[in-house]
Short mmCIF file of C-alpha atoms (C1' of nucleotides) in Angstrom, two decimals:
data_model
loop_
_atom_site.label_atom_id
_atom_site.label_comp_id
_atom_site.label_asym_id
_atom_site.label_seq_id
_atom_site.Cartn_x
_atom_site.Cartn_y
_atom_site.Cartn_z
CA MET A 1 -0.04 0.06 0.09
CA ILE A 2 1.30 3.38 -0.88
CA ASP A 3 0.90 6.17 1.76
CA ALA A 4 -1.97 8.32 0.71
CA LYS A 5 0.04 11.54 1.30
CA ILE A 6 2.68 10.27 -1.23
CA ILE A 7 -0.15 9.54 -3.63
CA ARG A 8 -1.57 12.95 -3.47
CA ASP A 9 1.83 14.79 -3.50
CA ASN A 10 3.37 12.65 -6.32
CA SER A 11 0.56 11.76 -8.60
CA THR A 12 2.49 12.79 -11.66
CA ASP A 13 5.35 10.45 -10.87
CA LEU A 14 3.00 7.75 -9.80
CA ARG A 15 1.01 7.96 -12.99
CA GLN A 16 4.24 7.58 -14.91
CA ALA A 17 5.20 4.49 -12.75
CA LEU A 18 1.84 2.90 -13.48
CA VAL A 19 2.38 3.33 -17.22
CA HIS A 20 5.77 1.75 -16.92
CA ARG A 21 4.14 -1.14 -15.13
CA GLY A 22 1.57 -1.47 -17.70
CA SER A 23 -1.08 -0.87 -15.15
CA ASP A 24 -4.21 1.19 -15.54
CA SER A 25 -3.84 4.61 -14.28
CA THR A 26 -7.57 5.33 -14.11
CA LEU A 27 -7.40 3.71 -10.81
CA LEU A 28 -5.14 6.49 -9.56
CA ASP A 29 -7.40 9.27 -11.01
CA GLU A 30 -10.43 7.71 -9.32
CA PHE A 31 -8.49 7.40 -6.08
CA LEU A 32 -7.64 11.26 -6.32
CA VAL A 33 -11.19 12.24 -6.84
CA ALA A 34 -12.54 10.06 -4.03
CA ASP A 35 -9.82 10.98 -1.69
CA LYS A 36 -10.55 14.84 -2.18
CA LYS A 37 -14.25 14.13 -1.50
CA TRP A 38 -13.48 12.20 1.55
CA ARG A 39 -11.23 14.81 3.09
CA GLU A 40 -13.80 17.52 2.49
CA ALA A 41 -16.50 15.46 4.14
CA LEU A 42 -14.09 14.60 6.96
CA GLN A 43 -13.58 18.25 7.80
CA MET A 44 -17.26 18.79 7.92
CA ILE A 45 -17.97 16.03 10.23
CA ASP A 46 -14.98 16.83 12.51
CA ALA A 47 -16.43 20.26 12.88
CA LEU A 48 -19.67 18.84 13.86
CA LYS A 49 -18.10 16.46 16.41
CA MET A 50 -16.12 19.29 17.84
CA LYS A 51 -19.28 21.19 18.39
CA ARG A 52 -20.91 18.14 20.07
CA ASN A 53 -17.94 17.73 22.34
CA GLN A 54 -18.10 21.40 23.26
CA LEU A 55 -21.77 21.27 23.99
CA THR A 56 -21.83 18.11 26.04
CA PRO A 57 -21.92 19.06 29.72
CA LYS A 58 -20.11 17.30 32.44
CA GLY A 59 -23.19 15.94 34.14
CA LYS A 60 -26.73 15.52 33.09
CA PRO A 61 -27.79 17.87 30.31
CA THR A 62 -30.68 20.26 30.68
CA PRO A 63 -33.70 19.69 28.55
CA ASP A 64 -32.73 22.57 26.31
CA GLN A 65 -29.12 21.18 25.81
CA LEU A 66 -30.62 17.67 25.27
CA LEU A 67 -32.72 19.05 22.35
CA SER A 68 -29.78 20.68 20.56
CA LEU A 69 -27.50 17.68 21.27
CA LYS A 70 -30.14 15.36 19.79
CA GLU A 71 -30.22 17.39 16.71
CA LEU A 72 -26.53 17.36 16.35
CA ALA A 73 -26.43 13.65 16.97
CA ASP A 74 -28.85 13.19 14.07
CA SER A 75 -26.66 15.31 11.62
CA ILE A 76 -23.63 13.53 12.67
CA LYS A 77 -25.22 10.17 12.05
CA LYS A 78 -26.25 11.09 8.59
CA GLU A 79 -22.96 12.75 7.78
CA GLN A 80 -21.01 9.64 9.14
CA GLU A 81 -22.58 7.35 6.62
CA ALA A 82 -21.38 9.48 3.78
CA VAL A 83 -17.91 9.89 5.15
CA SER A 84 -17.52 6.21 5.69
CA ALA A 85 -18.69 5.40 2.19
CA LEU A 86 -16.21 7.87 0.71
CA GLU A 87 -13.37 6.56 2.88
CA GLU A 88 -14.23 2.95 1.82
CA THR A 89 -14.13 3.93 -1.84
CA ALA A 90 -10.92 5.68 -1.65
CA SER A 91 -9.25 2.90 0.42
CA ILE A 92 -10.41 0.09 -1.95
CA LEU A 93 -8.93 2.04 -4.80
CA ALA A 94 -5.57 2.67 -2.85
CA ARG A 95 -5.27 -0.94 -1.82
CA GLN A 96 -5.36 -1.94 -5.48
CA LEU A 97 -2.43 0.27 -6.52
CA PRO A 98 0.85 -1.61 -7.02
CA ASN A 99 4.08 -0.49 -5.59
CA ILE A 100 6.19 2.02 -7.28
CA PRO A 101 9.27 0.77 -9.01
CA LEU A 102 12.60 2.11 -7.75
CA SER A 103 14.13 4.64 -10.18
CA ASP A 104 16.84 2.37 -11.19
CA VAL A 105 14.58 -0.57 -12.40
CA PRO A 106 14.81 -0.81 -16.16
CA VAL A 107 11.71 0.33 -17.93
CA GLY A 108 10.10 -2.28 -20.19
CA SER A 109 6.87 -3.37 -21.65
CA SER A 110 7.20 -7.15 -21.17
CA GLU A 111 9.41 -9.89 -19.72
CA ASP A 112 11.50 -9.57 -22.87
CA ASP A 113 12.79 -6.35 -21.47
CA ASN A 114 14.11 -7.88 -18.26
CA VAL A 115 17.99 -7.40 -18.06
CA VAL A 116 20.45 -10.21 -17.56
CA ILE A 117 22.87 -9.09 -14.93
CA ASP A 118 25.09 -11.97 -14.60
CA THR A 119 25.50 -15.64 -15.84
CA ILE A 120 27.24 -18.08 -13.47
CA GLY A 121 28.56 -21.55 -14.02
CA ASP A 122 29.23 -23.48 -17.25
CA VAL A 123 26.25 -24.95 -19.08
CA PRO A 124 27.02 -28.60 -19.27
CA SER A 125 27.60 -30.10 -22.66
CA PHE A 126 26.18 -33.68 -23.13
CA SER A 127 27.53 -36.28 -25.44
CA PHE A 128 24.28 -38.03 -25.57
CA GLN A 129 20.55 -37.08 -26.03
CA THR A 130 19.40 -35.56 -22.75
CA GLN A 131 16.13 -36.44 -21.06
CA SER A 132 13.82 -34.09 -19.29
CA HIS A 133 13.52 -34.32 -15.51
CA ASP A 134 10.12 -35.88 -15.74
CA GLU A 135 11.18 -38.57 -18.11
CA LEU A 136 14.16 -39.22 -15.82
CA GLY A 137 12.00 -39.16 -12.76
CA ILE A 138 9.49 -41.59 -14.11
CA SER A 139 12.17 -44.03 -15.57
CA ARG A 140 14.11 -44.05 -12.29
CA GLY A 141 10.91 -44.66 -10.34
CA ILE A 142 11.23 -41.56 -8.17
CA LEU A 143 8.44 -39.36 -9.52
CA ASN A 144 4.95 -40.76 -10.10
CA PHE A 145 2.25 -38.52 -11.64
CA ASP A 146 -0.22 -41.13 -12.18
CA GLN A 147 -0.55 -41.91 -8.52
CA ALA A 148 -0.82 -38.16 -7.72
CA SER A 149 -3.63 -37.50 -10.23
CA THR A 150 -5.55 -40.53 -8.81
CA LEU A 151 -4.99 -39.25 -5.30
CA THR A 152 -5.69 -35.70 -6.04
CA GLY A 153 -5.57 -34.32 -9.59
CA SER A 154 -3.33 -32.85 -12.19
CA ARG A 155 -0.37 -30.72 -11.19
CA PHE A 156 0.54 -32.83 -8.24
CA VAL A 157 3.20 -35.48 -7.87
CA VAL A 158 4.26 -38.25 -5.60
CA GLY A 159 7.94 -38.84 -4.80
CA HIS A 160 9.32 -42.17 -4.20
CA ASP A 161 12.54 -43.66 -2.58
CA LYS A 162 15.69 -41.71 -3.43
CA GLY A 163 13.68 -38.97 -5.09
CA ALA A 164 11.69 -38.41 -1.85
CA GLN A 165 14.93 -38.54 0.28
CA LEU A 166 16.78 -36.19 -2.20
CA GLU A 167 13.95 -33.71 -1.78
CA ARG A 168 14.07 -34.06 2.07
CA ALA A 169 17.86 -33.66 1.85
CA LEU A 170 17.61 -30.51 -0.17
CA ILE A 171 15.34 -28.89 2.41
CA ASN A 172 17.80 -29.63 5.20
CA PHE A 173 20.73 -28.62 3.18
CA MET A 174 19.23 -25.20 2.29
CA LEU A 175 18.02 -24.49 5.84
CA ASP A 176 21.41 -25.48 7.17
CA VAL A 177 23.21 -23.18 4.88
CA HIS A 178 20.91 -20.24 5.73
CA THR A 179 20.92 -20.75 9.50
CA THR A 180 24.61 -21.67 9.79
CA ASN A 181 26.33 -19.52 7.18
CA HIS A 182 23.95 -16.70 6.77
CA GLY A 183 22.61 -16.15 10.23
CA TYR A 184 19.01 -16.80 9.62
CA LYS A 185 16.58 -17.92 12.36
CA GLU A 186 14.57 -20.97 11.42
CA VAL A 187 10.79 -21.07 12.10
CA GLN A 188 7.96 -23.59 11.69
CA VAL A 189 4.75 -21.92 10.49
CA PRO A 190 1.38 -22.92 9.61
CA VAL A 191 0.56 -23.36 5.82
CA VAL A 192 -2.98 -22.16 6.52
CA VAL A 193 -3.31 -18.44 6.74
CA ASN A 194 -6.16 -15.86 7.12
CA SER A 195 -7.22 -13.02 4.90
CA GLN A 196 -5.47 -10.31 6.81
CA SER A 197 -2.17 -12.11 6.48
CA LEU A 198 -2.73 -12.34 2.68
CA PHE A 199 -3.70 -8.62 2.52
CA GLY A 200 -0.42 -7.78 4.47
CA THR A 201 1.87 -9.10 1.84
CA GLY A 202 -0.33 -8.03 -1.10
CA GLN A 203 -1.87 -11.29 -2.38
CA LEU A 204 -5.31 -9.86 -1.33
CA PRO A 205 -7.45 -8.31 -2.37
CA LYS A 206 -6.39 -8.53 -6.08
CA PHE A 207 -5.11 -12.09 -6.42
CA GLY A 208 -7.60 -14.26 -4.49
CA SER A 209 -8.31 -16.21 -7.56
CA ASP A 210 -4.68 -17.64 -7.52
CA LEU A 211 -5.27 -19.06 -4.17
CA PHE A 212 -6.85 -22.15 -2.62
CA LYS A 213 -9.55 -21.17 -0.07
CA LEU A 214 -10.85 -23.43 2.67
CA GLU A 215 -14.55 -23.67 2.47
CA ASP A 216 -16.66 -21.90 5.11
CA THR A 217 -13.76 -20.28 6.82
CA ASP A 218 -11.47 -17.27 6.43
CA TYR A 219 -8.55 -19.57 5.86
CA TRP A 220 -6.47 -19.96 2.83
CA LEU A 221 -3.63 -22.37 1.85
CA SER A 222 -0.55 -20.08 1.66
CA PRO A 223 1.07 -19.54 -1.78
CA THR A 224 4.44 -18.76 -0.31
CA ALA A 225 5.96 -18.53 3.22
CA GLU A 226 6.70 -14.84 2.53
CA VAL A 227 3.11 -14.49 3.80
CA GLN A 228 3.83 -16.31 7.07
CA LEU A 229 7.23 -15.06 7.68
CA THR A 230 6.34 -11.41 7.05
CA ASN A 231 3.09 -11.45 9.06
CA LEU A 232 4.83 -13.06 11.98
CA PHE A 233 5.49 -9.41 12.68
CA HIS A 234 2.02 -8.04 12.07
CA ASP A 235 1.20 -5.04 14.19
CA HIS A 236 4.60 -5.18 15.89
CA ILE A 237 6.84 -2.30 16.82
CA PHE A 238 10.60 -3.08 16.87
CA GLN A 239 13.34 -1.25 18.70
CA ALA A 240 15.70 0.09 16.04
CA ASP A 241 18.63 -2.05 17.41
CA GLN A 242 16.56 -5.22 17.03
CA LEU A 243 16.80 -4.86 13.23
CA PRO A 244 17.50 -6.45 10.83
CA ILE A 245 15.50 -9.51 11.39
CA CYS A 246 16.35 -12.52 9.08
CA VAL A 247 13.98 -15.57 9.27
CA THR A 248 13.71 -18.71 7.00
CA ALA A 249 11.17 -21.43 6.75
CA ALA A 250 10.62 -24.61 4.60
CA THR A 251 6.92 -24.97 3.80
CA ALA A 252 4.65 -26.54 1.25
CA CYS A 253 3.14 -23.79 -0.92
CA PHE A 254 -0.20 -23.87 -2.81
CA ARG A 255 -1.15 -22.13 -5.86
CA LYS A 256 -4.16 -22.50 -8.25
CA GLU A 257 -2.11 -21.66 -11.28
CA ALA A 258 -5.29 -20.37 -12.76
CA GLY A 259 -4.67 -19.19 -16.35
CA SER A 260 -1.62 -21.24 -16.87
CA TYR A 261 -3.54 -24.05 -18.67
CA GLY A 262 -1.20 -25.71 -21.11
CA LYS A 263 1.90 -24.18 -19.65
CA ASP A 264 4.47 -26.58 -18.12
CA VAL A 265 1.95 -29.42 -18.04
CA ARG A 266 4.78 -31.97 -17.86
CA GLY A 267 7.11 -32.37 -14.95
CA ILE A 268 7.22 -30.54 -11.58
CA ILE A 269 8.05 -27.06 -12.73
CA ARG A 270 4.58 -25.79 -12.20
CA GLN A 271 2.49 -27.74 -9.39
CA HIS A 272 -0.34 -26.86 -7.25
CA GLN A 273 1.68 -27.91 -4.21
CA PHE A 274 5.45 -27.53 -3.89
CA ASN A 275 8.07 -27.15 -1.25
CA LYS A 276 9.98 -23.95 -0.85
CA VAL A 277 12.58 -22.52 1.41
CA GLU A 278 11.88 -18.85 1.96
CA LEU A 279 14.00 -16.02 3.21
CA VAL A 280 12.55 -12.87 4.75
CA HIS A 281 14.37 -9.67 6.02
CA ILE A 282 12.78 -7.10 8.13
CA VAL A 283 15.11 -4.04 8.00
CA HIS A 284 15.64 -0.32 8.70
CA PRO A 285 14.52 1.66 5.68
CA GLU A 286 18.09 2.83 4.85
CA GLU A 287 19.38 -0.68 4.70
CA SER A 288 16.95 -2.23 2.24
CA HIS A 289 19.02 -1.74 -0.97
CA GLN A 290 22.04 -3.39 0.60
CA GLU A 291 19.87 -6.09 2.10
CA LEU A 292 18.46 -6.99 -1.33
CA LEU A 293 21.91 -7.74 -2.59
CA LYS A 294 22.74 -9.81 0.47
CA LEU A 295 19.48 -11.74 0.17
CA ARG A 296 20.28 -12.50 -3.33
CA GLN A 297 23.68 -13.77 -2.55
CA HIS A 298 22.20 -15.96 0.06
CA ALA A 299 19.91 -17.44 -2.55
CA GLU A 300 22.60 -17.61 -5.11
CA SER A 301 25.01 -19.52 -2.73
CA ILE A 302 22.71 -22.53 -2.87
CA LEU A 303 23.02 -22.72 -6.62
CA LYS A 304 26.72 -22.25 -6.34
CA LEU A 305 27.16 -24.98 -3.72
CA LEU A 306 24.98 -27.37 -5.86
CA LYS A 307 27.00 -26.36 -8.82
CA LEU A 308 23.98 -25.64 -11.04
CA PRO A 309 24.51 -23.24 -13.81
CA TYR A 310 22.24 -20.08 -13.44
CA ARG A 311 21.85 -16.51 -14.32
CA VAL A 312 20.63 -13.40 -12.50
CA VAL A 313 17.84 -11.36 -14.19
CA GLU A 314 16.63 -8.06 -13.07
CA LEU A 315 12.83 -7.66 -13.83
CA CYS A 316 11.78 -4.64 -15.85
CA THR A 317 8.90 -2.51 -14.75
CA ALA A 318 6.34 -4.42 -16.68
CA ASP A 319 7.26 -7.73 -15.08
CA LEU A 320 7.66 -6.52 -11.50
CA GLY A 321 5.07 -8.15 -8.98
CA PHE A 322 2.39 -6.15 -7.43
CA SER A 323 4.04 -5.53 -4.10
CA SER A 324 7.58 -5.22 -5.27
CA ALA A 325 9.74 -2.18 -6.00
CA LYS A 326 12.69 -4.04 -7.37
CA THR A 327 13.14 -7.77 -8.16
CA PHE A 328 16.00 -10.03 -9.09
CA ASP A 329 15.11 -13.48 -10.46
CA LEU A 330 17.50 -16.36 -10.32
CA GLU A 331 17.14 -18.67 -13.21
CA VAL A 332 18.62 -22.14 -13.44
CA TRP A 333 19.62 -24.01 -16.56
CA PHE A 334 17.35 -26.78 -17.83
CA PRO A 335 19.30 -28.78 -20.51
CA SER A 336 16.27 -30.53 -21.93
CA GLN A 337 14.54 -27.30 -22.66
CA ASN A 338 17.70 -25.41 -23.48
CA VAL A 339 16.49 -22.57 -21.28
CA TYR A 340 16.91 -20.83 -17.90
CA ARG A 341 13.92 -21.18 -15.71
CA GLU A 342 13.06 -19.19 -12.54
CA ILE A 343 14.03 -20.85 -9.34
CA SER A 344 14.14 -17.93 -6.94
CA SER A 345 12.76 -14.30 -6.92
CA CYS A 346 14.37 -11.80 -4.68
CA SER A 347 12.43 -8.65 -3.97
CA ASN A 348 12.60 -5.34 -1.99
CA PHE A 349 9.08 -4.25 -1.08
CA LEU A 350 10.20 -1.00 0.74
CA ASP A 351 7.33 -0.03 3.05
CA PHE A 352 4.58 -1.31 0.84
CA GLN A 353 4.03 -4.47 3.01
CA SER A 354 4.87 -3.01 6.30
CA ARG A 355 2.16 -0.41 5.78
CA ARG A 356 -0.35 -3.15 5.05
CA SER A 357 0.74 -5.27 7.94
CA MET A 358 1.63 -2.48 10.30
CA ILE A 359 5.20 -3.58 10.87
CA ARG A 360 7.13 -0.60 12.54
CA TYR A 361 10.11 0.32 14.45
CA LYS A 362 10.98 2.95 16.99
CA GLN A 363 13.74 5.29 16.01
CA GLU A 364 16.95 5.38 18.00
CA ASN A 365 16.83 8.79 19.79
CA GLY A 366 13.43 10.26 19.24
CA ALA A 367 10.27 8.32 20.09
CA LYS A 368 9.34 8.45 16.34
CA VAL A 369 7.73 5.38 14.95
CA ASN A 370 8.28 4.51 11.30
CA TYR A 371 7.53 1.71 8.80
CA VAL A 372 10.28 -1.03 8.33
CA HIS A 373 11.20 -2.28 5.00
CA THR A 374 10.63 -5.87 4.04
CA LEU A 375 12.31 -8.10 1.55
CA ASN A 376 12.10 -11.80 0.65
CA GLY A 377 13.37 -14.25 -1.68
CA SER A 378 13.27 -18.12 -2.35
CA GLY A 379 16.31 -19.88 -1.10
CA LEU A 380 15.11 -21.92 -3.11
CA ALA A 381 12.13 -23.56 -4.61
CA VAL A 382 12.93 -27.08 -3.72
CA GLY A 383 10.89 -28.97 -6.48
CA ARG A 384 12.55 -26.96 -9.27
CA THR A 385 15.89 -27.53 -7.53
CA LEU A 386 15.24 -31.29 -7.64
CA ALA A 387 14.30 -31.04 -11.25
CA ALA A 388 17.40 -29.09 -12.15
CA ILE A 389 19.55 -31.57 -10.34
CA LEU A 390 18.03 -34.49 -12.20
CA GLU A 391 18.53 -32.76 -15.56
CA ASN A 392 22.01 -31.29 -15.01
CA TYR A 393 23.46 -34.37 -13.35
CA GLN A 394 22.03 -36.91 -15.57
CA GLN A 395 24.31 -39.56 -17.02
CA GLU A 396 24.17 -41.28 -20.33
CA ASP A 397 22.71 -44.52 -18.76
CA GLY A 398 19.76 -42.37 -17.30
CA SER A 399 21.20 -42.37 -13.80
CA ILE A 400 21.88 -39.24 -11.78
CA ILE A 401 24.83 -38.38 -9.82
CA VAL A 402 24.13 -36.77 -6.43
CA PRO A 403 25.84 -33.30 -6.04
CA ASP A 404 28.84 -33.38 -3.70
CA VAL A 405 27.35 -31.15 -1.01
CA LEU A 406 24.24 -33.42 -0.71
CA LYS A 407 26.16 -36.60 -0.20
CA ASN A 408 26.46 -35.84 3.51
CA TYR A 409 22.64 -35.71 3.67
CA VAL A 410 21.80 -38.98 1.56
CA ARG A 411 23.20 -42.47 1.94
CA PHE A 412 23.79 -42.80 -1.84
CA ASP A 413 25.97 -41.32 -4.47
CA SER A 414 23.67 -41.75 -7.44
CA LEU A 415 20.16 -42.54 -8.34
"C1'" G B 1 -18.47 -30.87 20.33
"C1'" G B 2 -20.59 -29.03 25.44
"C1'" A B 3 -20.26 -25.38 29.89
"C1'" G B 4 -17.89 -21.16 32.00
"C1'" A B 5 -14.31 -16.87 32.36
"C1'" G B 6 -11.61 -13.42 29.87
"C1'" U B 7 -9.25 -9.68 25.72
"C1'" U B 8 -7.52 -2.15 28.41
"C1'" G B 9 -1.14 1.65 26.43
"C1'" G B 10 5.99 -1.32 25.07
"C1'" C B 11 4.66 -4.92 29.38
"C1'" A B 12 1.85 -5.86 34.04
"C1'" G B 13 -2.73 -4.24 35.86
"C1'" A B 14 -7.26 -0.57 37.78
"C1'" G B 15 -11.49 1.34 35.88
"C1'" U B 16 -19.96 3.09 39.57
"C1'" G B 17 -22.80 5.33 31.33
"C1'" G B 18 -20.72 11.71 31.60
"C1'" U B 19 -14.98 15.41 34.44
"C1'" C B 20 -11.28 8.72 31.01
"C1'" G B 21 -6.65 8.83 26.07
"C1'" A B 22 -7.68 6.18 30.46
"C1'" A B 23 -5.18 5.28 37.82
"C1'" U B 24 -0.90 2.66 39.46
"C1'" G B 25 3.60 -0.26 38.76
"C1'" C B 26 7.62 -1.81 35.52
"C1'" G B 27 10.15 -0.38 31.25
"C1'" G B 28 11.80 3.82 27.90
"C1'" C B 29 13.59 8.98 27.56
"C1'" G B 30 15.45 13.64 30.08
"C1'" G B 31 17.57 15.62 34.57
"C1'" U B 32 19.56 16.07 39.89
"C1'" C B 33 23.22 13.58 42.71
"C1'" U B 34 28.21 10.72 41.47
"C1'" U B 35 35.23 10.72 39.20
"C1'" G B 36 31.95 7.09 36.51
"C1'" A B 37 28.03 3.71 37.32
"C1'" A B 38 24.24 1.79 40.55
"C1'" A B 39 20.47 3.32 43.87
"C1'" A B 40 17.44 7.30 45.25
"C1'" C B 41 14.68 11.49 43.89
"C1'" C B 42 12.30 15.03 39.99
"C1'" G B 43 10.25 15.39 35.25
"C1'" U B 44 8.71 13.14 30.74
"C1'" U B 45 6.71 9.18 27.84
"C1'" G B 46 0.63 5.88 23.15
"C1'" U B 47 -1.06 5.44 17.86
"C1'" G B 48 -3.55 6.93 13.53
"C1'" G B 49 -6.40 10.51 10.33
"C1'" G B 50 -7.53 15.67 8.79
"C1'" A B 51 -6.35 21.08 8.45
"C1'" G B 52 -1.90 24.49 8.43
"C1'" C B 53 4.56 27.02 5.78
"C1'" A B 54 4.65 26.46 10.89
"C1'" A B 55 3.62 27.12 16.10
"C1'" U B 56 -0.67 24.63 16.66
"C1'" C B 57 -5.69 23.13 16.20
"C1'" U B 58 -8.93 19.14 15.57
"C1'" C B 59 -11.24 14.14 15.17
"C1'" A B 60 -10.87 8.95 16.26
"C1'" C B 61 -8.86 4.83 18.80
"C1'" C B 62 -9.66 0.36 25.49
"C1'" A B 63 -9.56 -7.30 20.40
"C1'" G B 64 -12.69 -6.62 15.16
"C1'" G B 65 -17.59 -5.37 13.43
"C1'" G B 66 -22.66 -3.69 14.53
"C1'" G B 67 -26.35 -1.66 18.07
"C1'" U B 68 -28.66 1.18 22.33
"C1'" U B 69 -27.91 6.36 24.23
"C1'" C B 70 -27.75 13.46 23.95
"C1'" G B 71 -23.23 10.74 25.80
"C1'" A B 72 -20.11 3.86 25.72
"C1'" A B 73 -13.65 1.15 27.91
"C1'" U B 74 -18.27 0.55 30.82
"C1'" C B 75 -24.96 -1.95 28.54
"C1'" C B 76 -26.74 -5.30 24.23
"C1'" C B 77 -25.68 -8.46 19.73
"C1'" U B 78 -21.94 -10.70 16.72
"C1'" U B 79 -17.14 -12.53 15.01
"C1'" A B 80 -12.05 -13.79 16.31
"C1'" C B 81 -8.71 -15.05 19.92
"C1'" U B 82 -6.90 -16.63 25.08
"C1'" C B 83 -7.82 -19.43 29.51
"C1'" U B 84 -10.55 -23.37 32.79
"C1'" C B 85 -13.59 -27.94 33.16
"C1'" C B 86 -16.09 -32.10 30.49
"C1'" G B 87 -15.97 -35.18 25.95
"C1'" C B 88 -12.92 -36.70 21.78
"C1'" C B 89 -8.24 -37.32 19.65
"C1'" A B 90 -2.17 -37.93 16.85
#
RNA sequence: GGAGAGUUGGCAGAGUGGUCGAAUGCGGCGGUCUUGAAAACCGUUGUGGGAGCAAUCUCACCAGGGGUUCGAAUCCCUUACUCUCCGCCA
């Protein structure tokens, strides 16, 4: 959520930002009108309330006073309805405005305008015909899509034997690296969250159709632990010296993937349920630019340790997520498709989420309270990591070598 | 699932429908004292919205939402959460 004052004072810049994002700027214009009306009505009703407060006696009012107070109460009641309606209108509009991209974010009109920042690791060359991860997974007996579709439906998978163990090993490995090398605090969180939490990180109100909702409740299956880890601090005021906070969690994530029919139907790249290790930073506003680079390095280190070739892409304005002001995607190499595919997304949200979720800090000297900045990134998407390992470490005989760093975690060298 | 009790500021904890944004304690901040610190003492200390260049003025907020009333932290309804007892259960 953008501060209403900032919207009012910087409407020109904002309109430009919306254009760069490819979003509709009529939303902004509607907000400005509604906001103006609301403030005018607010001043009127505040004056009425002041009058009432002044007229209200300390004890029992006289019949005369009672009469004028009753009149006043009537007009306040009537006016209040109008004010509340206007406020609601303005705030519905404000909540739908996306974050403003930072000024150094490349301007673009589609994902084709994203900028490759860095390419790391050598793409493996194979002397044989490579298989896709799902072909490998099925032939090795470690991925079973038929069972999953019987159990549940499409876009689910059952992992078996060494595949299941490797997935578990990956989770442990990632969490160990982040807690031991990068100083994260590990937390166990529910995968079911309420509407307020989803609003806090920006999934609601606009993107409810991408989420699974539990019937007859206000509960949803969380699409990413970003929601849980950030809203852990909902309505909290930190002391400045408690920042930064770095937390991580491995959770199952759930997404409807509505509108992606026909996309990535094979394999485990796009599932309704997948495991992900998430990283969240809660930081002082002045630190967030630095922190984004740190966060990205933390995510990158997993790919480096696994010796998977990848590249870093900075998203252009058009491809930026709703809540984000700046995002780096990490894309891992998939030999069978001959492309890099997203495996992590690291974003700086500035105070966009902290305003929605009321996460603040108390400044050092003064008693001033201010919004923190929040950042998050995948460190990494576990299913996609498993898929990337299958493809990049495949051998001519269809077996797969276990990456060195995982050998301490599993009791086998190949699968 | 059934019965009951709660939810008040950073925390703990008072609060007969009007003078309550709210006692008191702790914590925080400033000061006195001290070579320095501790202790003691004195003072100060919530958040959000709106108007204004500003000083400042003003409105709202006692879990969320609704209601009664001229007036609600206080009464009523409702939702969420917490606790106790019973039942069930990994």
